[in-house]
Amino acid sequence: MNDLVNVIAQTGASNPASGSLAPVLIHLVPSVGIIVVAVGAFLVWRLRSGARLRWFWAGAAIWAASVISKYVWVALFNKPILEGLYVAVPNSVYFVVGGIYIGLLTGVFEVGMTLAAALIWKQMTRDAARGIAVSVGAGAFEALLLGIMTVAAVFAALALGGQAREQMIATTNQSAQVTHLWWLVAPVDRIIIILCHIASRAIVLFGVARGKWFLPFIAGFFILTAVDAVVGYVYLTGLGESVSRWWVNLVLAPFALFSVFLARWCARHWPDAGSMPDAKEI
């Protein structure tokens, strides 16, 4: 596959307007893979549980609200906070603390918003089918949106041609030099992240269904915070440009495995609808 990337890079660089489909195909593989993972996650739970589409959309809406809120915070405060931290502490400490800060943003906004929504609209926690559908909806919608955006970016770069196309090919060629099977990393990464999204939200919704949500919230908060802390550390250190992304996925894999166990446990032990406090059918 790396040889194929090199051939494509040479072809695109020498004749960017050639119209060859090869660059399109090679650059679309990871993006389409992400979309397949997103749709697959939705279909698996939809077919297995029979949950209504509204609960998947509810999860997507919660995700959207939390991400918008998080990016407002990022736009307003991230630069001064990270720059102040960079000046105040040694680099080794900055990378670790900065990564933890980035992870905490995800925990506070995404898991916190899930808890707030569940406490307001307890109907979504009525049974495992609904609760996990909400959780799948959040993770799958994020992946689907990411996949669609990257597909659009690929076609935009190819349509513009010239420098944009050359830059796209050069970036991918660099990734191929660092990461073996680079085209497979993004879909695998999404599988890991979706599993963590599902478990972190499902355990929170499970806690609300039981009427005892504090410890479940801490568990869900820890999962997404830890995952994004790792991602934040890689981003701040620039390791993503020099270290194979498979190593990052290897670090995150235990969280995904634990998430599978936790989500299955929640599904099996979800309280009966009749025992839920203040839950009403809609």
Coordinates of C-alpha atoms in Angstrom, one line a residue:
M1 CA 0.0 0.0 0.0
N2 CA 2.9 2.4 0.7
D3 CA 4.2 1.8 -2.8
L4 CA 0.8 2.6 -4.2
V5 CA 0.8 5.9 -2.3
N6 CA 4.2 6.7 -3.7
V7 CA 3.1 6.1 -7.2
I8 CA 0.0 8.2 -6.7
A9 CA 2.0 11.0 -5.2
Q10 CA 4.4 11.0 -8.1
T11 CA 1.5 11.0 -10.6
G12 CA -0.4 13.7 -8.9
A13 CA 2.7 15.9 -8.4
S14 CA 3.7 15.6 -12.0
N15 CA 0.3 16.2 -13.5
P16 CA -2.3 17.5 -10.9
A17 CA -4.9 18.1 -13.6
S18 CA -4.7 14.6 -15.1
G19 CA -8.1 13.7 -13.7
S20 CA -6.9 10.3 -12.5
L21 CA -9.3 8.5 -10.2
A22 CA -6.4 6.9 -8.2
P23 CA -5.8 9.9 -5.9
V24 CA -9.6 10.0 -5.2
L25 CA -9.8 6.3 -4.4
I26 CA -6.8 6.2 -2.1
H27 CA -7.7 9.3 -0.1
L28 CA -11.3 8.3 0.3
V29 CA -10.6 4.9 1.8
P30 CA -10.1 6.1 5.4
S31 CA -13.1 8.5 5.2
V32 CA -15.5 5.9 3.8
G33 CA -14.2 3.5 6.4
I34 CA -15.2 6.0 9.1
I35 CA -18.7 6.3 7.6
V36 CA -19.1 2.6 7.4
V37 CA -18.1 2.3 11.1
A38 CA -20.7 4.9 12.1
V39 CA -23.5 3.4 10.1
G40 CA -22.6 -0.1 11.3
A41 CA -22.7 1.0 15.0
F42 CA -26.2 2.5 14.4
L43 CA -27.5 -0.6 12.5
V44 CA -26.2 -3.1 15.1
W45 CA -28.1 -1.5 18.0
R46 CA -31.1 -0.5 15.9
L47 CA -31.6 -4.1 14.7
R48 CA -30.7 -5.7 18.0
S49 CA -32.8 -3.5 20.3
G50 CA -35.6 -2.2 18.0
A51 CA -35.1 1.2 19.6
R52 CA -36.9 4.1 17.9
L53 CA -34.9 6.5 15.7
R54 CA -35.8 9.4 18.0
W55 CA -33.5 8.0 20.7
F56 CA -30.5 7.9 18.3
W57 CA -31.3 11.5 17.3
A58 CA -31.6 12.5 20.9
G59 CA -28.0 11.2 21.4
A60 CA -26.9 13.1 18.3
A61 CA -28.5 16.3 19.6
I62 CA -26.9 16.0 23.0
W63 CA -23.5 15.4 21.4
A64 CA -24.0 18.5 19.1
A65 CA -25.0 20.7 22.1
S66 CA -22.1 19.6 24.1
V67 CA -19.5 20.0 21.3
I68 CA -20.8 23.5 20.4
S69 CA -20.6 24.5 24.1
K70 CA -17.1 23.0 24.3
Y71 CA -15.9 24.9 21.2
V72 CA -17.2 28.1 22.5
W73 CA -15.1 27.5 25.6
V74 CA -12.1 26.6 23.5
A75 CA -12.4 29.7 21.3
L76 CA -12.6 32.0 24.4
F77 CA -10.2 30.4 26.9
N78 CA -8.0 27.7 25.4
K79 CA -5.3 30.0 24.0
P80 CA -4.7 32.0 27.2
I81 CA -4.9 28.9 29.4
L82 CA -2.5 26.8 27.4
E83 CA -0.1 29.7 26.8
G84 CA -0.1 30.5 30.5
L85 CA 0.5 26.9 31.3
Y86 CA 3.4 26.7 28.8
V87 CA 5.1 29.7 30.3
A88 CA 4.5 28.5 33.9
V89 CA 5.8 25.0 33.9
P90 CA 8.5 22.8 32.2
N91 CA 7.6 21.3 28.8
S92 CA 7.3 17.8 30.3
V93 CA 4.8 19.0 32.8
Y94 CA 3.0 21.2 30.2
F95 CA 2.4 18.2 27.9
V96 CA 0.9 16.1 30.6
V97 CA -1.2 18.8 32.3
G98 CA -2.2 20.2 29.0
G99 CA -3.4 16.8 27.8
I100 CA -5.3 16.3 31.0
Y101 CA -6.9 19.7 30.6
I102 CA -8.0 18.8 27.1
G103 CA -9.5 15.6 28.4
L104 CA -11.3 17.4 31.2
L105 CA -13.0 19.6 28.6
T106 CA -14.5 16.5 27.0
G107 CA -15.5 15.0 30.3
V108 CA -17.1 18.2 31.6
F109 CA -19.0 19.2 28.4
E110 CA -19.9 15.8 26.8
V111 CA -20.5 13.6 29.8
G112 CA -21.8 16.5 31.9
M113 CA -24.3 17.4 29.2
T114 CA -25.4 13.8 29.0
L115 CA -26.1 13.8 32.7
A116 CA -28.0 17.1 32.6
A117 CA -30.1 15.9 29.7
A118 CA -30.9 12.6 31.4
L119 CA -31.9 14.4 34.6
I120 CA -34.2 16.7 32.7
W121 CA -35.6 14.1 30.2
K122 CA -35.6 10.8 32.2
Q123 CA -37.7 9.2 29.4
M124 CA -34.4 8.5 27.6
T125 CA -33.3 6.3 30.5
R126 CA -36.4 4.2 30.7
D127 CA -34.8 1.0 29.4
A128 CA -31.5 -0.3 28.0
A129 CA -32.8 0.0 24.4
R130 CA -33.3 3.7 24.8
G131 CA -30.3 4.4 26.9
I132 CA -27.8 2.7 24.7
A133 CA -29.5 4.1 21.6
V134 CA -28.9 7.6 22.9
S135 CA -25.3 6.6 23.6
V136 CA -24.8 5.1 20.1
G137 CA -26.4 8.1 18.5
A138 CA -23.8 10.4 20.1
G139 CA -20.8 8.4 19.1
A140 CA -22.1 7.4 15.6
F141 CA -23.2 10.9 14.7
E142 CA -19.8 12.3 15.6
A143 CA -18.1 9.6 13.4
L144 CA -20.6 10.1 10.5
L145 CA -20.1 13.9 10.6
L146 CA -16.3 13.4 10.6
G147 CA -16.4 11.0 7.7
I148 CA -18.6 13.2 5.6
M149 CA -16.4 16.3 6.3
T150 CA -13.3 14.4 5.4
V151 CA -14.9 13.2 2.2
A152 CA -15.9 16.7 1.3
A153 CA -12.4 18.0 2.1
V154 CA -10.9 15.4 -0.3
F155 CA -13.1 16.3 -3.1
A156 CA -12.5 20.0 -2.5
A157 CA -8.8 19.5 -2.6
L158 CA -9.0 17.5 -5.8
A159 CA -11.4 19.9 -7.4
L160 CA -9.1 22.9 -6.6
G161 CA -6.1 21.0 -8.0
G162 CA -2.7 22.5 -8.1
Q163 CA -1.2 23.2 -4.6
A164 CA -4.2 22.0 -2.7
R165 CA -4.1 18.6 -4.4
E166 CA -0.3 18.3 -4.1
Q167 CA -0.5 19.2 -0.4
M168 CA -3.2 16.5 0.2
I169 CA -1.1 13.9 -1.5
A170 CA 2.1 15.0 0.3
T171 CA 0.4 14.9 3.7
T172 CA -1.0 11.4 3.1
N173 CA 2.4 10.2 1.8
Q174 CA 4.0 11.5 5.0
S175 CA 1.4 9.6 7.1
A176 CA 2.2 6.4 5.1
Q177 CA 5.9 6.8 5.9
V178 CA 5.1 6.9 9.6
T179 CA 2.1 4.6 10.0
H180 CA 1.9 1.2 8.4
L181 CA -1.5 0.5 6.9
W182 CA -2.3 4.2 7.4
W183 CA -5.6 3.9 5.5
L184 CA -7.0 1.5 8.2
V185 CA -6.0 3.6 11.2
A186 CA -8.9 6.1 11.1
P187 CA -11.7 3.4 10.9
V188 CA -10.1 1.5 13.8
D189 CA -9.7 4.7 15.7
R190 CA -13.4 5.4 15.3
I191 CA -14.4 2.0 16.5
I192 CA -12.4 2.6 19.7
I193 CA -13.9 6.1 20.2
I194 CA -17.5 5.0 19.5
L195 CA -17.2 2.2 22.0
C196 CA -15.9 4.7 24.6
H197 CA -18.7 7.1 23.7
I198 CA -21.3 4.4 24.2
A199 CA -20.0 3.1 27.5
S200 CA -19.4 6.6 29.1
R201 CA -22.9 7.7 28.3
A202 CA -24.6 4.4 28.9
I203 CA -23.3 4.2 32.5
V204 CA -24.4 7.7 33.2
L205 CA -27.9 7.0 31.8
F206 CA -28.0 3.8 33.8
G207 CA -27.2 5.7 37.0
V208 CA -30.0 8.1 36.4
A209 CA -32.4 5.2 35.7
R210 CA -31.4 3.7 39.1
G211 CA -31.7 7.1 40.9
K212 CA -28.1 6.9 42.0
W213 CA -26.0 8.6 39.3
F214 CA -22.9 10.1 41.1
L215 CA -20.6 7.1 40.9
P216 CA -21.8 6.1 37.4
F217 CA -21.2 9.7 36.3
I218 CA -17.6 9.5 37.7
A219 CA -17.0 6.3 35.7
G220 CA -18.3 7.8 32.4
F221 CA -16.4 11.0 33.1
F222 CA -13.2 9.1 33.6
I223 CA -13.5 7.1 30.4
L224 CA -13.9 10.1 28.0
T225 CA -11.6 12.3 29.9
A226 CA -8.8 9.7 29.9
V227 CA -9.2 9.0 26.2
D228 CA -9.1 12.7 25.2
A229 CA -6.2 13.3 27.6
V230 CA -4.2 10.8 25.6
V231 CA -5.3 12.4 22.3
G232 CA -4.5 15.8 23.8
Y233 CA -1.0 14.8 24.9
V234 CA -0.3 13.4 21.4
Y235 CA -1.5 16.7 19.8
L236 CA 0.5 19.0 22.1
T237 CA 3.7 17.0 21.7
G238 CA 3.4 16.6 18.0
L239 CA 3.9 12.8 18.3
G240 CA 1.2 12.3 15.7
E241 CA 3.6 13.4 13.0
S242 CA 6.5 11.2 14.1
V243 CA 5.0 8.2 15.7
S244 CA 2.8 5.6 14.2
R245 CA -0.8 6.2 15.1
W246 CA -1.2 2.5 15.8
W247 CA 0.7 3.2 19.0
V248 CA -1.9 5.7 20.0
N249 CA -4.7 3.2 19.3
L250 CA -2.8 0.6 21.3
V251 CA -2.8 2.9 24.3
L252 CA -6.6 3.5 23.8
A253 CA -7.5 -0.1 23.2
P254 CA -7.9 -1.0 26.9
F255 CA -10.5 1.7 27.3
A256 CA -12.4 0.3 24.4
L257 CA -12.3 -3.2 25.8
F258 CA -13.4 -2.0 29.2
S259 CA -16.2 0.0 27.4
V260 CA -17.5 -3.2 25.7
F261 CA -17.7 -4.9 29.1
L262 CA -19.3 -1.8 30.8
A263 CA -21.9 -1.3 28.0
R264 CA -22.9 -5.0 28.1
W265 CA -23.1 -4.9 31.9
C266 CA -25.4 -1.8 31.8
A267 CA -27.7 -3.5 29.2
R268 CA -28.0 -6.6 31.4
H269 CA -28.6 -4.8 34.7
W270 CA -30.8 -1.9 33.5
P271 CA -33.6 -1.4 36.0
D272 CA -37.2 -2.2 35.0
A273 CA -39.1 0.8 33.8
G274 CA -41.6 0.5 36.6
S275 CA -38.9 1.0 39.2
M276 CA -37.6 4.2 37.7
P277 CA -38.2 7.5 39.6
D278 CA -40.3 10.0 37.8
A279 CA -40.1 8.3 34.4
K280 CA -43.1 8.7 32.1
E281 CA -43.8 7.1 28.7
I282 CA -43.9 9.5 25.7

